[in-house]
GROMACS .gro file of C-alpha atoms in nm:
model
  407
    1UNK     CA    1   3.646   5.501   4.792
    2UNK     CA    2   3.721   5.821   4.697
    3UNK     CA    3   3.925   6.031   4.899
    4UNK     CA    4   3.724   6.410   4.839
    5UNK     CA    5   3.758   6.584   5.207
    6UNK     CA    6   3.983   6.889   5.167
    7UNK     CA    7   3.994   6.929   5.511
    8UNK     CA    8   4.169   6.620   5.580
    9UNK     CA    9   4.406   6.655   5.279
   10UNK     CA   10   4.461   7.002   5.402
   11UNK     CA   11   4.561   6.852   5.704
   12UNK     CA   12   4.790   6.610   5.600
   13UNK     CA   13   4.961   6.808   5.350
   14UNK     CA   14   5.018   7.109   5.584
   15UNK     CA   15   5.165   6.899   5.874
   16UNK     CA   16   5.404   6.745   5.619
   17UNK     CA   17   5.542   7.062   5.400
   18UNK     CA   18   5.518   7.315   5.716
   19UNK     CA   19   5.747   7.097   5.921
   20UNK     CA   20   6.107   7.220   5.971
   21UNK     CA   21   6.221   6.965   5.776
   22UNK     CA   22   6.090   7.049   5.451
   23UNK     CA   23   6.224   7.443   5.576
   24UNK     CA   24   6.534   7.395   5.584
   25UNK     CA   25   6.529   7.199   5.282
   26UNK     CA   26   6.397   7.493   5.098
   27UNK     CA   27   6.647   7.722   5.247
   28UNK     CA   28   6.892   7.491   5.117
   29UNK     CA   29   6.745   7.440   4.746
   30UNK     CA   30   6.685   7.869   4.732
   31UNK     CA   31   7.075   7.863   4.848
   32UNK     CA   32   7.206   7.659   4.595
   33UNK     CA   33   6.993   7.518   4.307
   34UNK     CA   34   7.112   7.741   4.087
   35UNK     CA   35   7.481   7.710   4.103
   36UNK     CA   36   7.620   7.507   3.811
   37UNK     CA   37   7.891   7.361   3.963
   38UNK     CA   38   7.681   7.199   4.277
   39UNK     CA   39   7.583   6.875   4.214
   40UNK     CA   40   7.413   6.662   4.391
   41UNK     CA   41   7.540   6.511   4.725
   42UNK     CA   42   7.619   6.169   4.672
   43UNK     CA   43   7.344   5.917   4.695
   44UNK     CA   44   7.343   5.643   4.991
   45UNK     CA   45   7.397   5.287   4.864
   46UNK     CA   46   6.998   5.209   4.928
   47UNK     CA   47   6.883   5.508   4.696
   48UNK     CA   48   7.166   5.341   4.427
   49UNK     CA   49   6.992   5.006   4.487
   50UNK     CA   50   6.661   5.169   4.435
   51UNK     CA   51   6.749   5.282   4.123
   52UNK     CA   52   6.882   4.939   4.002
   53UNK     CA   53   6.563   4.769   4.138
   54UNK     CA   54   6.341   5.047   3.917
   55UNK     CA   55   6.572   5.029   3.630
   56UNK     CA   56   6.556   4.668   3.670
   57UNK     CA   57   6.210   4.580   3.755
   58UNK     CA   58   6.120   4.807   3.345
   59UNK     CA   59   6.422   4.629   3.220
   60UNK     CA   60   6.212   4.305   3.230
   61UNK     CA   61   5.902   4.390   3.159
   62UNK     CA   62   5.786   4.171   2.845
   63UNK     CA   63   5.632   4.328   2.512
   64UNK     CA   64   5.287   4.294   2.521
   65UNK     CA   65   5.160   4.189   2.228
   66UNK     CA   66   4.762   4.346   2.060
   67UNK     CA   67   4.586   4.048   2.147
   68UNK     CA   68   4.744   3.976   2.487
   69UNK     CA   69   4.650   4.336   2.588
   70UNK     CA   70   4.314   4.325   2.453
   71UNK     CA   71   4.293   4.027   2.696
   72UNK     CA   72   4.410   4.183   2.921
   73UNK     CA   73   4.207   4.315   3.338
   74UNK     CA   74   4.324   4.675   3.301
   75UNK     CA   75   4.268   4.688   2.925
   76UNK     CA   76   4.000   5.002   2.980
   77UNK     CA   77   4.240   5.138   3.231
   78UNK     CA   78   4.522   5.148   3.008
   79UNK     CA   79   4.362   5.321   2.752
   80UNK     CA   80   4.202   5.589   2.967
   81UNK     CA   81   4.561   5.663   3.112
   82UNK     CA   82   4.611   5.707   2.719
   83UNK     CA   83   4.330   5.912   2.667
   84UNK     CA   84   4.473   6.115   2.963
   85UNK     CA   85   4.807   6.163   2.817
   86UNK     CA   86   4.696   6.241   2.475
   87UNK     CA   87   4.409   6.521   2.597
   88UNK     CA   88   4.744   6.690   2.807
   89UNK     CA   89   4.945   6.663   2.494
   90UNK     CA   90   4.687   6.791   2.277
   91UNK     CA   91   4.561   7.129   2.527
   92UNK     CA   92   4.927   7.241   2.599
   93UNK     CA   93   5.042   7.188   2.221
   94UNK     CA   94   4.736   7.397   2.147
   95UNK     CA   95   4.835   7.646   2.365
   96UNK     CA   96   5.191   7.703   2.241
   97UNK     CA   97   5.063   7.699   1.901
   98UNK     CA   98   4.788   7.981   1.979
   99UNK     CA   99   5.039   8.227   2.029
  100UNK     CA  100   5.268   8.102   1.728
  101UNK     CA  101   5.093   7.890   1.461
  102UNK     CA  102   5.400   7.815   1.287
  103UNK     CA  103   5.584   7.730   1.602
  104UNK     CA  104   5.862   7.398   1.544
  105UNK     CA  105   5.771   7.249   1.892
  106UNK     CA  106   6.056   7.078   2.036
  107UNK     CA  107   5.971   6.804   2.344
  108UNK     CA  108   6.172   6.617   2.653
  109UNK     CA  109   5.991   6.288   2.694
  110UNK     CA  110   6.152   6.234   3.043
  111UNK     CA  111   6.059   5.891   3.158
  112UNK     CA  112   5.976   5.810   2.828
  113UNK     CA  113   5.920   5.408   2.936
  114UNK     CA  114   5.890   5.193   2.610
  115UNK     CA  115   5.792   5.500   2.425
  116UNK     CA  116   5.426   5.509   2.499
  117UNK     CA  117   5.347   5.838   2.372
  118UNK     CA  118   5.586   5.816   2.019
  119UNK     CA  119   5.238   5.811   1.789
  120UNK     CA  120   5.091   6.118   2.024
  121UNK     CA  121   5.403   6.358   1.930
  122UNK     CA  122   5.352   6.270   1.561
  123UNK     CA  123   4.949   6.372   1.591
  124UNK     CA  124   5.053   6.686   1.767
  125UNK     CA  125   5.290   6.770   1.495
  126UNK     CA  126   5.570   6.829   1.697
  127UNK     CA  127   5.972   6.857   1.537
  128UNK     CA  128   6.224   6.736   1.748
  129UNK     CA  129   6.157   6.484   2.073
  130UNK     CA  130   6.426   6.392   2.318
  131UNK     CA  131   6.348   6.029   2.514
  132UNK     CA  132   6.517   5.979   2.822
  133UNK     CA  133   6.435   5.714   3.090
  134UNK     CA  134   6.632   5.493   3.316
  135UNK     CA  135   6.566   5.174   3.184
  136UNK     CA  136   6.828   5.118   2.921
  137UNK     CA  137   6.629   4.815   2.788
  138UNK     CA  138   6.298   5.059   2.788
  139UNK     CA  139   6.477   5.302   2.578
  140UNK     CA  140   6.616   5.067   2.309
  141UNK     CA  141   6.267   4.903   2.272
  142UNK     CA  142   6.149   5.259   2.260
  143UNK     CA  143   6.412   5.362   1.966
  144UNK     CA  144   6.298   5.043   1.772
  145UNK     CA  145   5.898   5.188   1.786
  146UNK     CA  146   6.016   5.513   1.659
  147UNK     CA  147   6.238   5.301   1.420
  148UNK     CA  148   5.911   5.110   1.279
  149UNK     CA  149   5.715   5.420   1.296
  150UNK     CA  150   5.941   5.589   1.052
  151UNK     CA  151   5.922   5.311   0.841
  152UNK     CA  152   5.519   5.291   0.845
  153UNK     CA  153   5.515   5.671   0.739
  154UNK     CA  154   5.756   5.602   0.439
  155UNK     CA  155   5.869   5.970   0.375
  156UNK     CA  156   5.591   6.141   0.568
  157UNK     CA  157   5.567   6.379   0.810
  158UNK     CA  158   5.795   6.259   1.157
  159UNK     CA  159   6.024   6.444   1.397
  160UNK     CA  160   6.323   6.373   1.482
  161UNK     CA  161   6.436   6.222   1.772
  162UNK     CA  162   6.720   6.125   2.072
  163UNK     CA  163   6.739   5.834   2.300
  164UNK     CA  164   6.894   5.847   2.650
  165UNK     CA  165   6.923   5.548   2.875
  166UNK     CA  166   6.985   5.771   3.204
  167UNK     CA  167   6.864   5.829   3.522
  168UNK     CA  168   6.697   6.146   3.511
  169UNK     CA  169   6.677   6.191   3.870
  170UNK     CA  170   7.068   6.183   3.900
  171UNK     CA  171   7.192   6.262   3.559
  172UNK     CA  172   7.275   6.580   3.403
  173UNK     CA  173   7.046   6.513   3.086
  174UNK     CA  174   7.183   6.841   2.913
  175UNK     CA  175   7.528   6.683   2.879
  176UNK     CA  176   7.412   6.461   2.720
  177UNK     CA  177   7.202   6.599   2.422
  178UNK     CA  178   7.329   6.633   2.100
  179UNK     CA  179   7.264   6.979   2.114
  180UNK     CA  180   7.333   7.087   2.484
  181UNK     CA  181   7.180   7.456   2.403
  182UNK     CA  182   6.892   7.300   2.250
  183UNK     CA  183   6.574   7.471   2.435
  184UNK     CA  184   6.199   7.263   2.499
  185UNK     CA  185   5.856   7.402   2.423
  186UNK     CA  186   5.719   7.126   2.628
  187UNK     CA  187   5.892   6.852   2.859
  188UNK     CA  188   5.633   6.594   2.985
  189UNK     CA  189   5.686   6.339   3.243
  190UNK     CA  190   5.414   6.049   3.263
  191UNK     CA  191   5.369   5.824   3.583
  192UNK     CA  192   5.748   5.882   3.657
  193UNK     CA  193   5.825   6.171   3.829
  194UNK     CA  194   5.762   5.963   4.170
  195UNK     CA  195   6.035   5.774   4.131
  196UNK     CA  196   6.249   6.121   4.224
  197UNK     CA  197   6.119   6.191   4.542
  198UNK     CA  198   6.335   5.935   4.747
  199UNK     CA  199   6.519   6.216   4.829
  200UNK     CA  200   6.602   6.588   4.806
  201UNK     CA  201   6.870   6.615   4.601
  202UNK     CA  202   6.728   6.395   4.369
  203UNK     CA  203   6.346   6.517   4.279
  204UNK     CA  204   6.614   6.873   4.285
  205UNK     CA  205   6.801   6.711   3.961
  206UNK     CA  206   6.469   6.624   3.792
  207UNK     CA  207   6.355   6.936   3.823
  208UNK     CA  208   6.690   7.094   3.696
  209UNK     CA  209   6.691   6.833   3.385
  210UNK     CA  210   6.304   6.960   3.375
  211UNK     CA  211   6.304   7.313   3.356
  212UNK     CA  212   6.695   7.469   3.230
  213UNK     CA  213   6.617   7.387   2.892
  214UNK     CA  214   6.287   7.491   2.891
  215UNK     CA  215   6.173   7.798   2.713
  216UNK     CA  216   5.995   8.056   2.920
  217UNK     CA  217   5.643   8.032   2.889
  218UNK     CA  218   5.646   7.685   2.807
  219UNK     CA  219   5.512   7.405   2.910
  220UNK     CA  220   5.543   7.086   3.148
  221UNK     CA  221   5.263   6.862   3.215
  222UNK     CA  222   5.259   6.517   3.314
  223UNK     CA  223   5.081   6.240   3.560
  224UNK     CA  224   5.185   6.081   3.907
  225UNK     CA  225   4.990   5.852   4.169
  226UNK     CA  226   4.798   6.145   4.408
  227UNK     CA  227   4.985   6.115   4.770
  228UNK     CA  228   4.630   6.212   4.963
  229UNK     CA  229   4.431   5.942   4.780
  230UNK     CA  230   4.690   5.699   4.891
  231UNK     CA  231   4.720   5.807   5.223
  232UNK     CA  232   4.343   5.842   5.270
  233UNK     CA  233   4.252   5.488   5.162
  234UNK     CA  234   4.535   5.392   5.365
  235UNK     CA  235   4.437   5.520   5.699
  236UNK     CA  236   4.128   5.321   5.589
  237UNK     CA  237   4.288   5.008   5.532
  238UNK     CA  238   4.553   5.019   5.789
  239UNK     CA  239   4.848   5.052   5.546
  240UNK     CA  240   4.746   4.821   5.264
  241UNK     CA  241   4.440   4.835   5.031
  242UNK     CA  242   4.332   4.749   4.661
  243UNK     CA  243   4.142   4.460   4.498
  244UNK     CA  244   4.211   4.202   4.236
  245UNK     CA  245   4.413   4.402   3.987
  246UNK     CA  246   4.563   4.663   4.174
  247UNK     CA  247   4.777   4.643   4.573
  248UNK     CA  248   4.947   4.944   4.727
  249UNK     CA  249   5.114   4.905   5.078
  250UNK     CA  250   5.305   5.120   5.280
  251UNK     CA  251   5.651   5.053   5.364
  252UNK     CA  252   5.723   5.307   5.624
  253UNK     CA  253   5.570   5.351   6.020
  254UNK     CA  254   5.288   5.615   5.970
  255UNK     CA  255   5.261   5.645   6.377
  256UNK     CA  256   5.598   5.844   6.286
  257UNK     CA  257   5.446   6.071   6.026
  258UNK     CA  258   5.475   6.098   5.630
  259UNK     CA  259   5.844   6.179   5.533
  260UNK     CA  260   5.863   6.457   5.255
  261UNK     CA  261   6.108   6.225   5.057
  262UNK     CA  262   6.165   5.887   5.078
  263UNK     CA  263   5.819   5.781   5.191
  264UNK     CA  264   5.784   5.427   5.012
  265UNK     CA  265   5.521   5.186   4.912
  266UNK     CA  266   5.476   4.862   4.693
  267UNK     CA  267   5.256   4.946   4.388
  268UNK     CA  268   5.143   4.633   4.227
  269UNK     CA  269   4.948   4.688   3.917
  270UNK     CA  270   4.845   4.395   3.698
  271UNK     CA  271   5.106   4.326   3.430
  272UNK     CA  272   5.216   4.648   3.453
  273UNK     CA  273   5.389   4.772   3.786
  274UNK     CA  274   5.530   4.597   4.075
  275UNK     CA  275   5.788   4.804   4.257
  276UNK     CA  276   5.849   5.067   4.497
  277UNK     CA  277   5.747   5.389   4.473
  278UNK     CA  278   5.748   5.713   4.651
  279UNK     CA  279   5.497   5.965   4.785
  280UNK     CA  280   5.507   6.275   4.609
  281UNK     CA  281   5.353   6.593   4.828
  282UNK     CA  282   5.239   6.786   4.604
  283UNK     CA  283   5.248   7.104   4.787
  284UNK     CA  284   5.577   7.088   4.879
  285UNK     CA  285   5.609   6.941   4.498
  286UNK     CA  286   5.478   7.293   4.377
  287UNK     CA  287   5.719   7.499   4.638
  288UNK     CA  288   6.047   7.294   4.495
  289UNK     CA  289   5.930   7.391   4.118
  290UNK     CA  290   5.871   7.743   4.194
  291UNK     CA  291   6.256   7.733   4.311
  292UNK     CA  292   6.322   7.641   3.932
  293UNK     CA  293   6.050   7.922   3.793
  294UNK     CA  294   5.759   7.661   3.742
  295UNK     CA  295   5.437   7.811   3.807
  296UNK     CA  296   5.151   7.543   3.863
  297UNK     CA  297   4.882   7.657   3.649
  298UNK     CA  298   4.646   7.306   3.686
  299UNK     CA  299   4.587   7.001   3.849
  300UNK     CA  300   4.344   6.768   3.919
  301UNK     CA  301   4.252   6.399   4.019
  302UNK     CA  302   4.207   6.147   3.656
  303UNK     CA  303   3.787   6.160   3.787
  304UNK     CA  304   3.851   6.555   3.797
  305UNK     CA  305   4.028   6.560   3.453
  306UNK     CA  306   3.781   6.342   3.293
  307UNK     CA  307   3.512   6.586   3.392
  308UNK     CA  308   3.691   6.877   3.282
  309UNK     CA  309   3.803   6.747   2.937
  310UNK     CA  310   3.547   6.472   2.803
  311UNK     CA  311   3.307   6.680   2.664
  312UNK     CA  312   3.563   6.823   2.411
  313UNK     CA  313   3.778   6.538   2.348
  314UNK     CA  314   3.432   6.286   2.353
  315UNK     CA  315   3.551   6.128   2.038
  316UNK     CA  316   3.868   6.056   2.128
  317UNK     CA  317   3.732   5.848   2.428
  318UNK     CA  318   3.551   5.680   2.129
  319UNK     CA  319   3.852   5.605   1.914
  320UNK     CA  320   4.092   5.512   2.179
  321UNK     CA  321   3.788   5.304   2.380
  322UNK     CA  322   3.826   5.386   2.706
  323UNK     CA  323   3.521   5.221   2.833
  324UNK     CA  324   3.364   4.864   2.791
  325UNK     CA  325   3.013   4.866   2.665
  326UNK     CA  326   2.710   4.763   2.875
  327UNK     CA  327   2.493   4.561   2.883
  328UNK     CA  328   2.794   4.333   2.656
  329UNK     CA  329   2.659   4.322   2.302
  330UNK     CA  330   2.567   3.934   2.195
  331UNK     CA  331   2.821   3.679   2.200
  332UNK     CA  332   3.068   3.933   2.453
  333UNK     CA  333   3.171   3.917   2.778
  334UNK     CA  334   3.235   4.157   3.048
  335UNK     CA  335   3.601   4.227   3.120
  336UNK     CA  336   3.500   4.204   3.500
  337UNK     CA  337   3.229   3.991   3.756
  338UNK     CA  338   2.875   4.148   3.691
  339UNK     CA  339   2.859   4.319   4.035
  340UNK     CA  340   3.149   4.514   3.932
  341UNK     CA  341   2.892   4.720   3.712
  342UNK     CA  342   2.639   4.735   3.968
  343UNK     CA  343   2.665   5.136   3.950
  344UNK     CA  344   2.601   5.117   3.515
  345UNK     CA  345   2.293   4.837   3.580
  346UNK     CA  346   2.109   5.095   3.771
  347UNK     CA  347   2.209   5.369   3.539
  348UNK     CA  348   2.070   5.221   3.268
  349UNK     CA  349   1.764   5.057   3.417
  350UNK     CA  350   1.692   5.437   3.524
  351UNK     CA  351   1.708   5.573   3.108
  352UNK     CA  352   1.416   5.597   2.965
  353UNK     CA  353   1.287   5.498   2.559
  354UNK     CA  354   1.624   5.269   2.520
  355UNK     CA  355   1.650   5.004   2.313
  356UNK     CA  356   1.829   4.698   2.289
  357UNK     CA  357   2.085   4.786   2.066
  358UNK     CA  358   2.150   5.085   2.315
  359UNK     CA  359   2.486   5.065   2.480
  360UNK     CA  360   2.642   5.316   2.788
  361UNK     CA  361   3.005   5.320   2.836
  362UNK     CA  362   3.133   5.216   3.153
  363UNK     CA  363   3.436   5.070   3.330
  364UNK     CA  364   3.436   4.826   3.612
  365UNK     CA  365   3.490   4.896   3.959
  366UNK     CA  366   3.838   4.784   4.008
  367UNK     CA  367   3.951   4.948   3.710
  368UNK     CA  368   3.792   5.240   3.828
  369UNK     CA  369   3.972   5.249   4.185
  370UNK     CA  370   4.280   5.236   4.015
  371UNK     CA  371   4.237   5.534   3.771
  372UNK     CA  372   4.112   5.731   4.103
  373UNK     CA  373   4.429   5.712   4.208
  374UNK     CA  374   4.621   5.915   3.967
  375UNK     CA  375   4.617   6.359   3.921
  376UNK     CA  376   4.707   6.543   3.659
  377UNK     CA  377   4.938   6.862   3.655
  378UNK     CA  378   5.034   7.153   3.450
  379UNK     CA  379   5.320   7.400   3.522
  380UNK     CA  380   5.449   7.678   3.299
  381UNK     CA  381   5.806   7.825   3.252
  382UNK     CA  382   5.829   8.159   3.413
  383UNK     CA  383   6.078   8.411   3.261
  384UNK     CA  384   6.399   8.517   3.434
  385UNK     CA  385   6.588   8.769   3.524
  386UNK     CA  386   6.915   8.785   3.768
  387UNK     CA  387   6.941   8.992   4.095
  388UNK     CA  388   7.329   9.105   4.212
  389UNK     CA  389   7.405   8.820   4.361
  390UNK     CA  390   7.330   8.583   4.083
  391UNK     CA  391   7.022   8.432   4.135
  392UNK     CA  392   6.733   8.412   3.918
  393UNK     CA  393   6.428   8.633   3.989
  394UNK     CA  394   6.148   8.487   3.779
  395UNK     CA  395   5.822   8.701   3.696
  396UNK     CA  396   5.515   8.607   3.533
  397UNK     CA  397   5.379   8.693   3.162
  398UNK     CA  398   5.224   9.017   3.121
  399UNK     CA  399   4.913   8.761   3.030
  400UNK     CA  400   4.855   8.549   3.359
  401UNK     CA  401   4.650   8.218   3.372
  402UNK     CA  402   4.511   8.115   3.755
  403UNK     CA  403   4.614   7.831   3.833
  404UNK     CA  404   4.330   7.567   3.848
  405UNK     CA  405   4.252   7.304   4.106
  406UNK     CA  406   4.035   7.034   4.112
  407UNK     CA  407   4.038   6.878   4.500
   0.00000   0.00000   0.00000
């Protein structure tokens, strides 16, 4: 089911970002994104209630303990989003560090959830990380993991951090750091960034809180459900598709086209998501962060990323365990039905000189469909300089990257 014809996505995402809606909207954002005093045009009361049903829908999601999510249908899933996150940590870390060993890396975890990522920043070494995210009840539960992981390394080596309950797509975040000229080597965003594009001025105020703090030639990276793949299985499935873990439906007429912002569906993930979310074009995505000197540099689908990256980071699939074992070793059972694994029985009928105590890691079908749905992206901070009028002219390093695109 996967959605692979450029053509089509070409298609789709041209109609959409050529229109002379999303135009004028750049006009507008090249007019005025960088005046300090504009802020954003008040919101109308259903983008306030969105908020509240986001904020409130992560407010209530319950702690999961080990064994329940070791239990639990997306188990494999979860931990290859992990593997995902850690592997985008790890490369743009790297990066910064190539240039400046000794570096002090200092990070905005916006949408920082629960605080998912807390044990990545301590394995990349980093010495100061901001959490923001709009779930006040997220953000406490993620300030009592950083709380226990300070008290597990008992005088070992852990940054420091911040914890904002805000919404980041409406918020000024800088007024609200303890430091507001404190300056980011890296801000990541992870399966949040969505959530701005319900409108203009909003995914506008994310990308301010995103890139004015962030150094030039630094780094933001982060993960978001791929708008083509959606609409592709869509048109497929007239406006609703998935399978027993995983529902997405569209909430707006497509006979009326895709709207750059604001174009909703329901997301149900199993014991994870179950709220609205918004399509995020990403080629009109790129235009609106090269208004706030963000230069793309990658992106690619997770089945993309995982091509590009697992051969270097194979034993951190390993560790993390990203993919179920088959055939199940004695006494275990698949986390799926058998014909979920239909395409890793005729793999491994196919090898030749196995074994029984061979094993090939796999992940079922429906676990599989839902990781397909997800891309990867990588922007870096341009430098500035300002023209007579005030406005920032941004120009790349004398050392330029191509971007690189996995379709």
């Amino acid at each position: 089911m996967s959605y692979t014809t450029q053509d089509r996505e070409e298609k789709y995402c041209d109609s959409v970002v050529e229109s002379t809606q999303v135009k004028k909207a750049m006009k507008r954002s090249a007019d005025d994104h960088n005046d300090d005093n504009n802020e954003p045009p008040l919101q109308k009361p259903a983008t306030e209630e969105h908020s509240s049903v986001v904020a409130a829908h992560y407010n209530h999601l319950e702690e999961k303990g080990l064994r329940e999510r070791f239990n639990s249908p997306i188990y494999y899933l979860r931990n290859f989003n992990n593997w995902v996150k850690s592997v985008l940590i790890q490369e743009y870390t790297d990066k910064i560090r190539e240039k400046d060993y000794g570096r002090s890396l200092r990070v905005l975890d916006i949408c920082c959830g629960k605080g998912g990522d807390l044990s990545k920043w301590q394995k990349a070494r980093v010495e100061h990380v901001v959490f923001a995210d709009i779930a006040e009840v997220s953000v406490q539960q993620c300030q009592t993991r950083y709380d226990e992981l300070r008290a597990r390394t008992r005088g070992g080596r852990l940054y420091s951090a911040e914890f904002i309950a805000a919404d980041c797509s409406k918020a000024t975040l800088r007024d609200k750091y303890r430091d507001p000229s404190i300056s980011f080597d890296i801000v990541s965003c992870q399966f949040g960034l969505h959530y701005s594009f319900e409108s203009l001025p909003q995914a506008r105020r994310m990308l301010t809180n995103i890139s004015e703090c962030l150094k030039p030639g630094g780094y933001f990276f982060g993960t978001i459900p791929d708008a083509y793949e959606i609409v592709s299985r869509s048109k497929k499935s007239d406006g609703s598709f998935g399978n027993r873990i995983y529902n997405i439906k569209l909430l707006f007429d497509v006979e009326k086209g895709y709207p750059l912002f604001g174009g909703k569906y329901d997301f149900h993930l199993e014991g994870v998501v179950d709220c609205p979310e918004f399509l995020v074009n990403f080629k009109l995505f790129t235009k609106l962060a090269s208004d706030y000197g963000l230069e793309l540099i990658y992106k690619a689908r997770f089945a993309d990323f995982f091509k590009d990256h697992s051969e270097k980071y194979r034993h951190l699939l390993q560790k993390i365990v990203c993919f179920e074992s088959y055939p199940p070793p004695p006494g275990k059972e698949l986390i799926a039905d058998e014909k979920e694994y239909e395409h890793a029985k005729q793999y491994w009928e196919s090898k030749e000189n196995k074994t029984e105590r061979d094993r090939i890691g796999t992940m079922s079908t429906s676990e599989w469909e839902v990781a397909t749905v997800y891309m990867a992206f990588a922007f870096r901070k341009l430098k500035s300089t300002w023209d007579s009028n005030g406005k920032p002219v941004y120009s790349k390093p004398r050392e330029e990257s191509q971007t690189t695109n996995k379709n």
